[in-house]
CSV table of C-alpha atoms and ligand atoms in Angstrom, one decimal:
chain,number,residue,atom,x,y,z
A,1419,MET,CA,29.6,115.0,-3.8
A,1420,GLY,CA,32.2,115.5,-6.5
A,1421,ASP,CA,35.8,114.8,-7.3
A,1422,GLN,CA,37.4,118.3,-7.6
A,1423,LEU,CA,39.9,117.3,-4.9
A,1424,LYS,CA,40.4,113.7,-5.7
A,1425,GLY,CA,44.1,112.8,-5.0
A,1426,ARG,CA,44.5,115.8,-2.6
A,1427,THR,CA,45.4,115.3,1.0
A,1428,VAL,CA,44.7,118.5,2.8
A,1429,PHE,CA,46.2,119.5,6.1
A,1430,ILE,CA,44.3,122.4,7.8
A,1431,THR,CA,45.2,124.3,11.0
A,1432,GLY,CA,42.5,125.8,13.2
A,1433,SER,CA,40.0,123.5,11.5
A,1434,GLY,CA,37.2,123.7,14.2
A,1435,GLY,CA,36.2,127.3,13.6
A,1436,VAL,CA,33.4,128.6,11.4
A,1437,LEU,CA,35.4,128.6,8.2
A,1438,GLY,CA,37.7,125.7,9.0
A,1439,SER,CA,34.9,123.4,9.7
A,1440,THR,CA,33.2,124.4,6.4
A,1441,TYR,CA,36.4,123.7,4.5
A,1442,VAL,CA,36.7,120.3,6.1
A,1443,ARG,CA,33.1,119.4,5.1
A,1444,ARG,CA,33.3,120.7,1.6
A,1445,MET,CA,36.8,119.2,0.9
A,1446,LEU,CA,35.6,115.7,2.1
A,1447,ASP,CA,32.6,116.1,-0.2
A,1448,GLN,CA,34.9,116.8,-3.1
A,1449,GLY,CA,37.0,113.6,-2.6
A,1450,ALA,CA,39.9,114.9,-0.6
A,1451,ARG,CA,41.5,113.2,2.4
A,1452,VAL,CA,41.5,115.8,5.2
A,1453,VAL,CA,43.9,116.0,8.0
A,1454,ALA,CA,42.3,118.5,10.4
A,1455,SER,CA,44.0,120.0,13.4
A,1456,ASP,CA,43.1,122.5,16.1
A,1457,LEU,CA,43.7,123.4,19.8
A,1458,PRO,CA,42.0,120.9,22.2
A,1459,GLY,CA,38.5,122.1,23.2
A,1460,HIS,CA,34.9,122.2,22.2
A,1461,ARG,CA,35.6,123.1,18.6
A,1462,ALA,CA,37.9,120.2,18.1
A,1463,GLU,CA,35.5,117.9,19.7
A,1464,ALA,CA,32.6,119.0,17.6
A,1465,LEU,CA,34.6,118.6,14.4
A,1466,GLN,CA,35.7,115.1,15.3
A,1467,ALA,CA,32.1,114.1,16.2
A,1468,ALA,CA,30.8,115.5,12.9
A,1469,HIS,CA,33.2,113.3,10.9
A,1470,GLU,CA,33.6,110.3,13.1
A,1471,GLY,CA,33.9,107.1,11.1
A,1472,ASN,CA,34.8,108.9,7.9
A,1473,GLU,CA,37.9,107.0,6.6
A,1474,ASN,CA,39.0,110.1,4.7
A,1475,PHE,CA,39.2,112.2,7.9
A,1476,ARG,CA,41.9,112.4,10.5
A,1477,PHE,CA,42.3,114.8,13.4
A,1478,TYR,CA,45.5,115.9,15.3
A,1479,GLU,CA,45.7,118.3,18.2
A,1480,LEU,CA,48.0,121.1,17.2
A,1481,ASP,CA,48.9,124.5,18.7
A,1482,VAL,CA,50.5,126.3,15.8
A,1483,GLY,CA,52.4,128.5,18.3
A,1484,GLU,CA,54.3,125.5,19.7
A,1485,GLU,CA,57.4,125.1,17.7
A,1486,ALA,CA,58.3,121.6,18.8
A,1487,ALA,CA,54.8,120.4,18.0
A,1488,VAL,CA,54.8,122.0,14.6
A,1489,GLU,CA,58.2,120.4,13.9
A,1490,GLU,CA,56.7,117.0,14.5
A,1491,ILE,CA,53.4,117.4,12.7
A,1492,PHE,CA,54.1,116.2,9.2
A,1493,LYS,CA,56.3,113.3,10.4
A,1494,ARG,CA,53.3,112.2,12.6
A,1495,ILE,CA,50.9,112.5,9.7
A,1496,MET,CA,53.2,110.7,7.3
A,1497,GLY,CA,54.0,108.1,9.9
A,1498,ASP,CA,50.3,107.3,9.9
A,1499,GLY,CA,50.5,106.8,6.1
A,1500,TRP,CA,49.2,110.1,4.8
A,1501,GLU,CA,51.2,112.6,2.7
A,1502,PRO,CA,49.7,116.1,2.6
A,1503,ASN,CA,50.0,117.8,-0.7
A,1504,VAL,CA,47.9,120.8,0.3
A,1505,VAL,CA,48.6,122.8,3.5
A,1506,LEU,CA,46.2,125.4,4.8
A,1507,ASN,CA,47.4,128.0,7.3
A,1508,ASN,CA,44.0,128.9,8.6
A,1509,ALA,CA,44.5,129.1,12.4
A,1510,ALA,CA,44.1,132.6,13.9
A,1511,ILE,CA,43.5,134.4,17.1
A,1512,THR,CA,40.4,136.5,17.1
A,1513,GLY,CA,39.7,139.4,19.5
A,1514,GLU,CA,37.4,137.3,21.6
A,1515,MET,CA,40.0,134.5,21.9
A,1516,LEU,CA,42.6,137.0,23.0
A,1517,MET,CA,40.6,138.7,25.7
A,1518,GLY,CA,38.2,135.9,26.8
A,1519,LYS,CA,34.5,135.8,26.1
A,1520,GLY,CA,32.5,138.8,27.4
A,1521,LYS,CA,35.7,140.8,28.3
A,1522,SER,CA,35.8,144.3,26.7
A,1523,PHE,CA,38.6,144.9,24.2
A,1524,PRO,CA,41.1,147.6,25.0
A,1525,ASP,CA,41.6,150.7,23.0
A,1526,PHE,CA,44.7,150.9,20.8
A,1527,CYS,CA,46.5,153.1,23.5
A,1528,ASP,CA,45.9,150.4,26.1
A,1529,THR,CA,46.9,147.4,23.9
A,1530,THR,CA,49.7,145.6,25.7
A,1531,VAL,CA,52.9,144.4,24.0
A,1532,GLU,CA,52.0,141.0,25.4
A,1533,ASP,CA,48.6,140.8,23.6
A,1534,PHE,CA,50.1,142.3,20.4
A,1535,GLU,CA,52.9,139.7,20.3
A,1536,LYS,CA,50.6,136.8,21.3
A,1537,THR,CA,48.4,137.6,18.2
A,1538,LEU,CA,51.5,137.8,15.9
A,1539,HIS,CA,52.9,134.6,17.4
A,1540,THR,CA,49.8,132.6,16.4
A,1541,ASN,CA,48.7,134.3,13.2
A,1542,LEU,CA,52.1,135.0,11.7
A,1543,THR,CA,54.9,133.1,13.4
A,1544,GLY,CA,52.6,130.0,13.6
A,1545,ALA,CA,52.0,130.2,9.9
A,1546,PHE,CA,55.8,130.7,9.3
A,1547,MET,CA,56.6,127.6,11.4
A,1548,VAL,CA,54.0,125.5,9.5
A,1549,ALA,CA,55.4,126.7,6.1
A,1550,ARG,CA,59.0,126.1,7.3
A,1551,GLN,CA,58.1,122.6,8.3
A,1552,MET,CA,56.4,122.0,4.9
A,1553,ASP,CA,59.7,123.2,3.3
A,1554,ARG,CA,61.7,120.7,5.4
A,1555,ASP,CA,59.4,117.7,5.0
A,1556,ILE,CA,57.4,118.1,1.8
A,1557,VAL,CA,58.6,120.7,-0.7
A,1558,GLY,CA,60.7,119.2,-3.4
A,1559,ARG,CA,59.7,115.6,-2.5
A,1560,TYR,CA,56.4,115.8,-4.3
A,1561,PRO,CA,54.2,118.6,-5.8
A,1562,SER,CA,52.5,120.7,-3.1
A,1563,THR,CA,50.6,123.9,-2.4
A,1564,LEU,CA,50.3,126.2,0.6
A,1565,ILE,CA,47.3,128.4,1.1
A,1566,ASN,CA,47.7,131.2,3.6
A,1567,VAL,CA,44.6,132.8,5.1
A,1568,ALA,CA,44.6,136.6,5.3
A,1569,SER,CA,41.6,138.9,5.6
A,1570,MET,CA,39.9,141.9,3.9
A,1571,TYR,CA,41.7,143.8,6.7
A,1572,ALA,CA,45.2,142.7,5.5
A,1573,LEU,CA,45.8,145.4,2.9
A,1574,ASN,CA,42.9,147.7,3.7
A,1575,GLY,CA,42.4,149.5,7.0
A,1576,ALA,CA,39.6,148.5,9.4
A,1577,HIS,CA,36.5,150.7,9.4
A,1578,HIS,CA,36.5,151.5,13.1
A,1579,PRO,CA,33.1,153.2,13.4
A,1580,ILE,CA,31.2,150.0,12.4
A,1581,TYR,CA,32.5,148.4,15.7
A,1582,ASP,CA,31.1,151.2,18.0
A,1583,GLY,CA,28.9,149.6,20.6
A,1584,MET,CA,29.5,146.1,19.2
A,1585,PRO,CA,30.4,143.2,21.5
A,1586,PHE,CA,33.6,142.6,19.5
A,1587,LYS,CA,36.2,144.9,18.1
A,1588,ASN,CA,38.8,145.0,15.4
A,1589,PHE,CA,42.2,145.1,16.8
A,1590,SER,CA,45.6,146.3,15.5
A,1591,ALA,CA,47.6,143.1,15.7
A,1592,TYR,CA,45.0,141.2,13.7
A,1593,GLY,CA,45.4,143.4,10.6
A,1594,VAL,CA,49.1,143.6,11.0
A,1595,SER,CA,49.4,139.8,11.2
A,1596,LYS,CA,47.2,139.4,8.1
A,1597,ALA,CA,49.3,141.8,6.1
A,1598,GLY,CA,52.4,139.9,7.2
A,1599,ILE,CA,51.0,136.6,6.1
A,1600,HIS,CA,50.7,137.8,2.5
A,1601,GLY,CA,54.3,138.9,2.8
A,1602,LEU,CA,55.1,135.3,3.6
A,1603,THR,CA,53.2,134.2,0.5
A,1604,VAL,CA,55.0,136.4,-1.9
A,1605,TRP,CA,58.4,135.7,-0.3
A,1606,LEU,CA,57.8,131.9,-0.6
A,1607,ALA,CA,56.3,131.9,-4.1
A,1608,GLY,CA,59.7,132.7,-5.7
A,1609,TYR,CA,61.6,130.6,-3.2
A,1610,TRP,CA,59.6,127.5,-3.9
A,1611,ALA,CA,58.8,128.0,-7.6
A,1612,LYS,CA,61.5,125.7,-9.0
A,1613,ARG,CA,60.6,123.0,-6.4
A,1614,ASN,CA,57.1,122.4,-7.7
A,1615,ALA,CA,55.4,124.1,-4.8
A,1616,THR,CA,52.9,127.0,-5.1
A,1617,VAL,CA,51.7,129.4,-2.4
A,1618,ASN,CA,48.8,131.7,-2.5
A,1619,THR,CA,46.7,133.9,-0.1
A,1620,ILE,CA,43.0,133.9,0.3
A,1621,SER,CA,41.4,137.0,1.8
A,1622,PRO,CA,37.9,136.4,3.0
A,1623,GLY,CA,35.6,139.4,3.5
A,1624,ALA,CA,33.1,139.7,6.3
A,1625,VAL,CA,31.6,136.2,7.0
A,1626,PHE,CA,28.2,135.9,8.6
A,1627,ASN,CA,28.3,134.1,11.9
A,1628,GLY,CA,25.2,135.2,13.8
A,1629,HIS,CA,26.0,138.9,13.7
A,1630,SER,CA,23.3,141.4,14.7
A,1631,GLU,CA,21.1,143.1,12.1
A,1632,GLU,CA,22.8,146.4,13.0
A,1633,PHE,CA,26.3,145.1,12.4
A,1634,GLN,CA,25.2,143.4,9.1
A,1635,ARG,CA,23.7,146.8,8.0
A,1636,ARG,CA,26.9,148.7,8.9
A,1637,VAL,CA,29.3,146.3,7.3
A,1638,GLY,CA,27.0,145.8,4.3
A,1639,GLU,CA,27.3,149.4,3.4
A,1640,LEU,CA,31.1,148.9,2.9
A,1641,ILE,CA,30.6,145.9,0.6
A,1642,MET,CA,29.6,146.3,-3.1
A,1643,GLN,CA,27.2,143.4,-2.9
A,1644,GLY,CA,25.7,144.9,0.2
A,1645,ARG,CA,25.9,141.8,2.4
A,1646,MET,CA,28.2,139.5,4.4
A,1647,ALA,CA,29.4,136.2,2.9
A,1648,GLN,CA,28.2,132.8,3.8
A,1649,PRO,CA,31.0,130.4,4.9
A,1650,ASP,CA,30.3,128.2,1.8
A,1651,GLU,CA,31.0,131.1,-0.5
A,1652,ILE,CA,34.5,131.4,0.9
A,1653,ALA,CA,34.9,127.6,0.7
A,1654,ASP,CA,33.9,127.6,-3.0
A,1655,VAL,CA,37.1,129.6,-3.8
A,1656,MET,CA,39.2,127.7,-1.3
A,1657,LEU,CA,38.3,124.4,-3.1
A,1658,PHE,CA,39.6,125.9,-6.3
A,1659,LEU,CA,42.9,127.1,-4.7
A,1660,ALA,CA,43.3,123.6,-3.2
A,1661,SER,CA,42.7,121.8,-6.5
A,1662,ALA,CA,45.0,120.9,-9.3
A,1663,GLN,CA,43.3,123.5,-11.5
A,1664,ALA,CA,45.1,126.2,-9.6
A,1665,GLY,CA,48.5,124.8,-10.5
A,1666,HIS,CA,49.8,127.8,-12.5
A,1667,MET,CA,48.8,130.3,-9.7
A,1668,THR,CA,51.5,131.3,-7.2
A,1669,GLY,CA,52.2,134.4,-5.1
A,1670,GLN,CA,48.6,135.7,-5.5
A,1671,MET,CA,46.1,137.2,-3.1
A,1672,VAL,CA,42.5,136.2,-3.9
A,1673,ASN,CA,39.9,138.5,-2.4
A,1674,VAL,CA,36.5,136.8,-1.7
A,1675,ASP,CA,34.8,139.9,-0.2
A,1676,GLY,CA,31.8,140.8,-2.3
A,1677,GLY,CA,33.8,143.7,-3.8
A,1678,PHE,CA,34.9,145.3,-0.4
A,1679,SER,CA,38.5,145.7,-1.6
A,1680,ALA,CA,37.6,147.0,-5.1
A,1681,TRP,CA,35.9,150.2,-4.0
B,18,NAD,N1,35.2,134.8,9.8
B,18,NAD,C1,35.6,135.9,9.1
B,18,NAD,O1,34.8,136.9,8.9
B,18,NAD,C2,37.0,136.0,8.5
B,18,NAD,C3,37.3,137.1,7.7
B,18,NAD,C4,38.6,137.2,7.2
B,18,NAD,C5,39.5,136.2,7.5
B,18,NAD,N2,39.2,135.2,8.4
B,18,NAD,C6,40.2,134.3,8.7
B,18,NAD,O2,39.8,133.0,8.4
B,18,NAD,C7,40.5,132.0,9.3
B,18,NAD,C8,39.4,131.2,9.9
B,18,NAD,O3,38.5,132.1,10.6
B,18,NAD,P1,37.2,131.7,11.4
B,18,NAD,O4,36.2,132.7,11.1
B,18,NAD,O5,36.9,130.3,11.1
B,18,NAD,O6,37.7,131.9,12.8
B,18,NAD,P2,37.4,131.1,14.2
B,18,NAD,O7,37.8,132.0,15.3
B,18,NAD,O8,36.0,130.5,14.1
B,18,NAD,O9,38.4,129.9,14.0
B,18,NAD,C9,39.8,130.0,14.2
B,18,NAD,C10,40.3,128.7,14.7
B,18,NAD,O10,41.7,128.9,14.9
B,18,NAD,C11,42.0,128.1,16.1
B,18,NAD,N3,43.2,128.6,16.7
B,18,NAD,C12,43.4,129.7,17.4
B,18,NAD,N4,44.7,129.8,18.0
B,18,NAD,C13,45.3,128.6,17.6
B,18,NAD,C14,46.5,128.0,17.7
B,18,NAD,N5,47.5,128.7,18.5
B,18,NAD,N6,46.8,126.8,17.2
B,18,NAD,C15,45.9,126.2,16.4
B,18,NAD,N7,44.7,126.7,16.2
B,18,NAD,C16,44.4,127.9,16.8
B,18,NAD,C17,40.8,128.2,17.0
B,18,NAD,O11,40.7,127.2,17.9
B,18,NAD,C18,39.7,128.2,16.0
B,18,NAD,O12,39.1,126.9,15.8
B,18,NAD,C19,41.3,132.9,10.2
B,18,NAD,O13,42.6,132.9,9.8
B,18,NAD,C20,40.6,134.2,10.1
B,18,NAD,O14,41.5,135.2,10.5
B,18,NAD,C21,37.9,135.1,8.9
């Protein structure tokens, strides 16, 4: 327990995933009030069960791809008496979510426009809509910060051979959407600078989530530290970006990738 985030009310999209749920737990531990959101389903249920009864935790169902729902979200939260001063664009479609569990992922030449656009719609247009609503409802009313989540594959290409024979693949729309989200960061940084709002990107590296020994070995060879990250190691940096101590940072991409991007 600590007070690094005392006075912060953090709104997080896609909060039920491996990283989102870690941010929620760690932010609550540091004195934040946390407004979590996600699609309905088992992740959302598990997250709510984990924090049931915690007076600093709220949960709202939110599909970031639904424009009307995004347009209402801050009014709903504020109507319930909470004013988010940290917004975290964390929701994203992964390959498995796009194709369905156990279904093989198509090669680039067979990727449909529909799947490409669906990924961009959630990962990029969804982030834009949340940021736009923050602009309408929060920015300029009180100091605030937006954190966009990119990836080690935002500004660096994916290393395709490490996915050979793996049950999951890296797919084109993912990296494209993550490069785009940093574009949103740098665009907004200047646009909001005089209205007391900051915006930064965090780019997590490869995060361990039960991957096989073989995959860990392959990806580990691409990382200076030689290993995948634990979710808490990404959360350590996320806590700083969400804290008042990051007040003079804006328009930056922070890589938390064990040196992957520095080679
Ligand atoms: N895990 C990694 O190795 C890694 C690496 C780099 C970047 N990231 C990024 O970190 C973020 C969190 O990743 P994670 O590993 O926790 O992924 P995850 O798949 O475990 O969680 C993603 C969450 O987003 C939610 N989501 C998907 N579509 C949504 C929508 N339309 N509306 C609202 N929520 C939606 C899912 O329900 C899920 O809870 C993502 O932006 C991801 O791209 C993860």
